[in-house]
PDB file of C-alpha atoms in Angstrom:
ATOM      1  CA  MET A   1      13.940 -18.448  60.522  1.00 52.00           C
ATOM      2  CA  LYS A   2      14.248 -15.353  58.399  1.00 53.00           C
ATOM      3  CA  ASN A   3      17.074 -17.014  56.458  1.00 53.00           C
ATOM      4  CA  THR A   4      14.994 -20.132  55.853  1.00 54.00           C
ATOM      5  CA  PHE A   5      12.060 -18.051  54.619  1.00 52.00           C
ATOM      6  CA  ALA A   6      14.364 -15.991  52.342  1.00 52.00           C
ATOM      7  CA  LEU A   7      16.019 -19.152  51.002  1.00 49.00           C
ATOM      8  CA  LEU A   8      12.644 -20.797  50.390  1.00 49.00           C
ATOM      9  CA  SER A   9      11.308 -17.658  48.690  1.00 56.00           C
ATOM     10  CA  THR A  10      14.405 -17.381  46.458  1.00 54.00           C
ATOM     11  CA  THR A  11      14.163 -21.059  45.499  1.00 52.00           C
ATOM     12  CA  ILE A  12      10.495 -20.742  44.547  1.00 56.00           C
ATOM     13  CA  THR A  13      11.247 -17.609  42.499  1.00 55.00           C
ATOM     14  CA  LEU A  14      14.097 -19.330  40.651  1.00 53.00           C
ATOM     15  CA  LEU A  15      11.961 -22.378  39.923  1.00 51.00           C
ATOM     16  CA  THR A  16       9.147 -20.190  38.612  1.00 57.00           C
ATOM     17  CA  LEU A  17      11.501 -18.258  36.323  1.00 54.00           C
ATOM     18  CA  SER A  18      13.096 -21.494  35.160  1.00 56.00           C
ATOM     19  CA  CYS A  19       9.709 -22.945  34.211  1.00 53.00           C
ATOM     20  CA  GLN A  20       8.728 -19.771  32.356  1.00 56.00           C
ATOM     21  CA  ASN A  21      11.953 -19.793  30.314  1.00 53.00           C
ATOM     22  CA  SER A  22      11.445 -23.457  29.539  1.00 51.00           C
ATOM     23  CA  GLY A  23       7.871 -22.743  28.422  1.00 52.00           C
ATOM     24  CA  GLU A  24       9.046 -19.855  26.243  1.00 53.00           C
ATOM     25  CA  LYS A  25      11.698 -22.071  24.659  1.00 54.00           C
ATOM     26  CA  LYS A  26       9.099 -24.761  23.937  1.00 54.00           C
ATOM     27  CA  GLU A  27       6.727 -22.174  22.444  1.00 56.00           C
ATOM     28  CA  THR A  28       9.509 -20.736  20.274  1.00 53.00           C
ATOM     29  CA  GLN A  29      10.449 -24.246  19.131  1.00 57.00           C
ATOM     30  CA  GLN A  30       6.801 -25.021  18.333  1.00 56.00           C
ATOM     31  CA  GLN A  31       6.533 -21.809  16.318  1.00 54.00           C
ATOM     32  CA  GLN A  32       9.667 -22.735  14.388  1.00 54.00           C
ATOM     33  CA  ASP A  33       8.365 -26.256  13.809  1.00 55.00           C
ATOM     34  CA  SER A  34       5.023 -24.950  12.538  1.00 52.00           C
ATOM     35  CA  VAL A  35       6.481 -22.537   9.985  1.00 54.00           C
ATOM     36  CA  ALA A  36       5.074 -23.491   6.586  1.00 52.00           C
ATOM     37  CA  ILE A  37       7.628 -24.616   4.069  1.00 50.00           C
ATOM     38  CA  ILE A  38       6.934 -22.955   0.758  1.00 53.00           C
ATOM     39  CA  ASP A  39       7.558 -25.342  -2.104  1.00 54.00           C
ATOM     40  CA  SER A  40       8.251 -23.504  -5.325  1.00 68.00           C
ATOM     41  CA  HIS A  41       8.026 -26.659  -7.435  1.00 65.00           C
ATOM     42  CA  THR A  42       5.190 -26.585  -9.949  1.00 69.00           C
ATOM     43  CA  SER A  43       4.225 -28.672 -12.934  1.00 68.00           C
ATOM     44  CA  GLU A  44       5.520 -25.877 -15.123  1.00 69.00           C
ATOM     45  CA  ASN A  45       9.038 -25.825 -13.657  1.00 61.00           C
ATOM     46  CA  SER A  46       9.425 -29.377 -12.339  1.00 62.00           C
ATOM     47  CA  LEU A  47       7.925 -31.741 -14.899  1.00 78.00           C
ATOM     48  CA  ASP A  48       8.884 -32.661 -18.433  1.00 85.00           C
ATOM     49  CA  TRP A  49       5.470 -31.494 -19.641  1.00 91.00           C
ATOM     50  CA  ALA A  50       6.225 -30.738 -23.305  1.00 93.00           C
ATOM     51  CA  GLY A  51       5.070 -33.561 -25.552  1.00 94.00           C
ATOM     52  CA  VAL A  52       2.128 -35.345 -27.098  1.00 96.00           C
ATOM     53  CA  TYR A  53      -0.789 -36.535 -24.973  1.00 97.00           C
ATOM     54  CA  GLN A  54      -3.514 -38.768 -26.354  1.00 97.00           C
ATOM     55  CA  ASP A  55      -6.465 -40.899 -25.307  1.00 96.00           C
ATOM     56  CA  THR A  56     -10.047 -41.664 -26.239  1.00 97.00           C
ATOM     57  CA  ILE A  57     -12.449 -39.797 -23.983  1.00 95.00           C
ATOM     58  CA  PRO A  58     -16.174 -40.541 -23.553  1.00 93.00           C
ATOM     59  CA  CYS A  59     -18.728 -39.192 -26.011  1.00 92.00           C
ATOM     60  CA  ALA A  60     -22.493 -38.973 -25.457  1.00 90.00           C
ATOM     61  CA  ASP A  61     -23.488 -40.019 -28.981  1.00 92.00           C
ATOM     62  CA  CYS A  62     -20.473 -41.876 -30.411  1.00 94.00           C
ATOM     63  CA  PRO A  63     -17.989 -44.563 -29.299  1.00 95.00           C
ATOM     64  CA  GLY A  64     -15.521 -41.914 -28.093  1.00 96.00           C
ATOM     65  CA  ILE A  65     -13.421 -38.916 -29.016  1.00 97.00           C
ATOM     66  CA  LEU A  66      -9.795 -39.625 -29.903  1.00 97.00           C
ATOM     67  CA  THR A  67      -8.144 -36.524 -28.453  1.00 97.00           C
ATOM     68  CA  THR A  68      -4.552 -35.433 -29.044  1.00 97.00           C
ATOM     69  CA  VAL A  69      -2.900 -32.451 -27.369  1.00 97.00           C
ATOM     70  CA  LYS A  70       0.621 -31.399 -28.274  1.00 97.00           C
ATOM     71  CA  LEU A  71       2.294 -29.011 -25.831  1.00 96.00           C
ATOM     72  CA  TYR A  72       5.405 -27.270 -27.083  1.00 96.00           C
ATOM     73  CA  GLU A  73       8.166 -25.750 -24.963  1.00 94.00           C
ATOM     74  CA  ASP A  74       7.617 -22.349 -26.608  1.00 96.00           C
ATOM     75  CA  GLY A  75       4.162 -22.130 -24.973  1.00 95.00           C
ATOM     76  CA  THR A  76       2.127 -23.146 -28.008  1.00 97.00           C
ATOM     77  CA  TYR A  77      -0.171 -26.115 -28.488  1.00 97.00           C
ATOM     78  CA  ALA A  78      -1.966 -28.120 -31.145  1.00 97.00           C
ATOM     79  CA  TYR A  79      -5.321 -29.741 -30.360  1.00 97.00           C
ATOM     80  CA  TYR A  80      -6.982 -32.446 -32.439  1.00 97.00           C
ATOM     81  CA  ALA A  81     -10.187 -34.334 -31.641  1.00 97.00           C
ATOM     82  CA  GLU A  82     -11.732 -37.017 -33.834  1.00 97.00           C
ATOM     83  CA  TYR A  83     -15.277 -38.132 -33.054  1.00 97.00           C
ATOM     84  CA  LEU A  84     -15.180 -41.857 -33.752  1.00 96.00           C
ATOM     85  CA  GLU A  85     -17.676 -43.180 -36.331  1.00 94.00           C
ATOM     86  CA  ARG A  86     -18.991 -39.657 -37.000  1.00 93.00           C
ATOM     87  CA  ASN A  87     -16.635 -38.183 -39.600  1.00 91.00           C
ATOM     88  CA  THR A  88     -16.218 -35.124 -37.385  1.00 94.00           C
ATOM     89  CA  THR A  89     -12.952 -33.563 -36.285  1.00 96.00           C
ATOM     90  CA  LEU A  90     -11.979 -30.495 -34.339  1.00 96.00           C
ATOM     91  CA  GLN A  91      -8.571 -28.853 -34.701  1.00 96.00           C
ATOM     92  CA  ASP A  92      -7.078 -25.787 -33.106  1.00 96.00           C
ATOM     93  CA  THR A  93      -3.716 -24.243 -32.319  1.00 96.00           C
ATOM     94  CA  GLY A  94      -2.585 -21.334 -30.216  1.00 96.00           C
ATOM     95  CA  LYS A  95      -0.644 -20.243 -27.176  1.00 96.00           C
ATOM     96  CA  PHE A  96      -1.533 -21.802 -23.841  1.00 95.00           C
ATOM     97  CA  MET A  97      -1.513 -20.100 -20.452  1.00 94.00           C
ATOM     98  CA  TRP A  98      -0.422 -21.489 -17.083  1.00 94.00           C
ATOM     99  CA  HIS A  99      -2.919 -21.164 -14.213  1.00 90.00           C
ATOM    100  CA  ASN A 100      -3.118 -22.289 -10.567  1.00 81.00           C
ATOM    101  CA  ASN A 101       0.512 -21.438  -9.805  1.00 80.00           C
ATOM    102  CA  GLY A 102       1.868 -23.336 -12.793  1.00 85.00           C
ATOM    103  CA  SER A 103      -0.089 -26.562 -12.458  1.00 91.00           C
ATOM    104  CA  VAL A 104      -2.876 -26.084 -15.033  1.00 94.00           C
ATOM    105  CA  VAL A 105      -2.601 -25.315 -18.754  1.00 95.00           C
ATOM    106  CA  HIS A 106      -5.401 -23.373 -20.415  1.00 95.00           C
ATOM    107  CA  LEU A 107      -5.907 -24.008 -24.129  1.00 96.00           C
ATOM    108  CA  LYS A 108      -8.049 -21.271 -25.605  1.00 94.00           C
ATOM    109  CA  ALA A 109      -8.474 -20.334 -29.249  1.00 92.00           C
ATOM    110  CA  LYS A 110     -11.230 -20.203 -31.874  1.00 91.00           C
ATOM    111  CA  GLU A 111     -12.554 -23.753 -31.473  1.00 89.00           C
ATOM    112  CA  ILE A 112     -11.649 -24.769 -27.924  1.00 93.00           C
ATOM    113  CA  ASP A 113     -11.508 -23.424 -24.388  1.00 94.00           C
ATOM    114  CA  THR A 114     -10.340 -26.162 -22.038  1.00 94.00           C
ATOM    115  CA  LYS A 115      -8.023 -26.657 -19.065  1.00 95.00           C
ATOM    116  CA  TYR A 116      -5.864 -29.587 -18.006  1.00 95.00           C
ATOM    117  CA  LYS A 117      -3.959 -30.163 -14.778  1.00 94.00           C
ATOM    118  CA  VAL A 118      -0.446 -31.239 -15.746  1.00 93.00           C
ATOM    119  CA  GLY A 119       0.798 -34.335 -13.962  1.00 91.00           C
ATOM    120  CA  GLU A 120       3.689 -36.719 -14.501  1.00 91.00           C
ATOM    121  CA  ASN A 121       3.093 -37.860 -18.128  1.00 94.00           C
ATOM    122  CA  VAL A 122      -0.637 -37.067 -17.923  1.00 94.00           C
ATOM    123  CA  LEU A 123      -3.099 -34.234 -18.533  1.00 95.00           C
ATOM    124  CA  LEU A 124      -6.158 -34.373 -16.269  1.00 94.00           C
ATOM    125  CA  GLN A 125      -9.316 -32.637 -17.505  1.00 92.00           C
ATOM    126  CA  THR A 126     -10.448 -29.847 -15.179  1.00 91.00           C
ATOM    127  CA  ASP A 127     -13.560 -27.766 -14.782  1.00 88.00           C
ATOM    128  CA  SER A 128     -13.639 -24.109 -15.844  1.00 85.00           C
ATOM    129  CA  THR A 129     -11.982 -23.005 -12.598  1.00 84.00           C
ATOM    130  CA  GLY A 130      -9.037 -25.390 -12.988  1.00 85.00           C
ATOM    131  CA  ASN A 131     -10.118 -28.020 -10.458  1.00 88.00           C
ATOM    132  CA  VAL A 132      -9.710 -31.648 -11.501  1.00 89.00           C
ATOM    133  CA  ILE A 133     -13.052 -33.231 -12.298  1.00 82.00           C
ATOM    134  CA  GLU A 134     -14.055 -35.565  -9.476  1.00 84.00           C
ATOM    135  CA  SER A 135     -16.476 -38.271 -10.533  1.00 83.00           C
ATOM    136  CA  GLU A 136     -16.619 -41.994 -11.131  1.00 84.00           C
ATOM    137  CA  MET A 137     -15.576 -41.375 -14.744  1.00 83.00           C
ATOM    138  CA  ALA A 138     -12.840 -38.791 -14.008  1.00 81.00           C
ATOM    139  CA  ASP A 139     -10.006 -41.151 -14.983  1.00 83.00           C
ATOM    140  CA  GLN A 140     -11.590 -41.541 -18.435  1.00 91.00           C
ATOM    141  CA  TYR A 141     -11.010 -37.827 -19.114  1.00 90.00           C
ATOM    142  CA  SER A 142      -7.232 -37.947 -18.818  1.00 94.00           C
ATOM    143  CA  LEU A 143      -4.763 -37.832 -21.694  1.00 96.00           C
ATOM    144  CA  HIS A 144      -1.521 -39.792 -21.393  1.00 95.00           C
ATOM    145  CA  LYS A 145       1.816 -38.852 -22.850  1.00 95.00           C
ATOM    146  CA  VAL A 146       2.572 -41.007 -25.867  1.00 94.00           C
ATOM    147  CA  TYR A 147       6.045 -39.763 -26.782  1.00 71.00           C
ATOM    148  CA  LEU A 148       8.287 -36.836 -26.012  1.00 50.00           C
ATOM    149  CA  ASN A 149       8.227 -33.753 -28.177  1.00 46.00           C
ATOM    150  CA  LYS A 150      11.784 -33.164 -29.414  1.00 52.00           C
TER     151      LYS A 150
END
């Protein structure tokens, strides 16, 4: 009887230890599976962002503003905006800065201070903090690449 009790006790102990090891292995596997993968790809280093972007954006008191942004590989830009049917233009040049981990360009000089999120062949207008404008008209504030800057 003592042998049966000892055998039963040993079996229960082994089963308990086996289950604990299995649980630890599952927990370790879950921790490994949940490790965040850090993607170092950004608009700045992954996209062919240099080039000319152009579109007509909405205007409160004219038919639209024909806007052209040229981004150069050396980190400079040229900005040109023509207010349609108003004989008014705005031009500026300068160096741009990358924000939001290389996804937003900031054009700031004498005449302008604006930010665009850089996408595949598109510049999306952002607010002052670099977040893409979310509204019903948001798509009307994007500039599309018209040809590559060579």
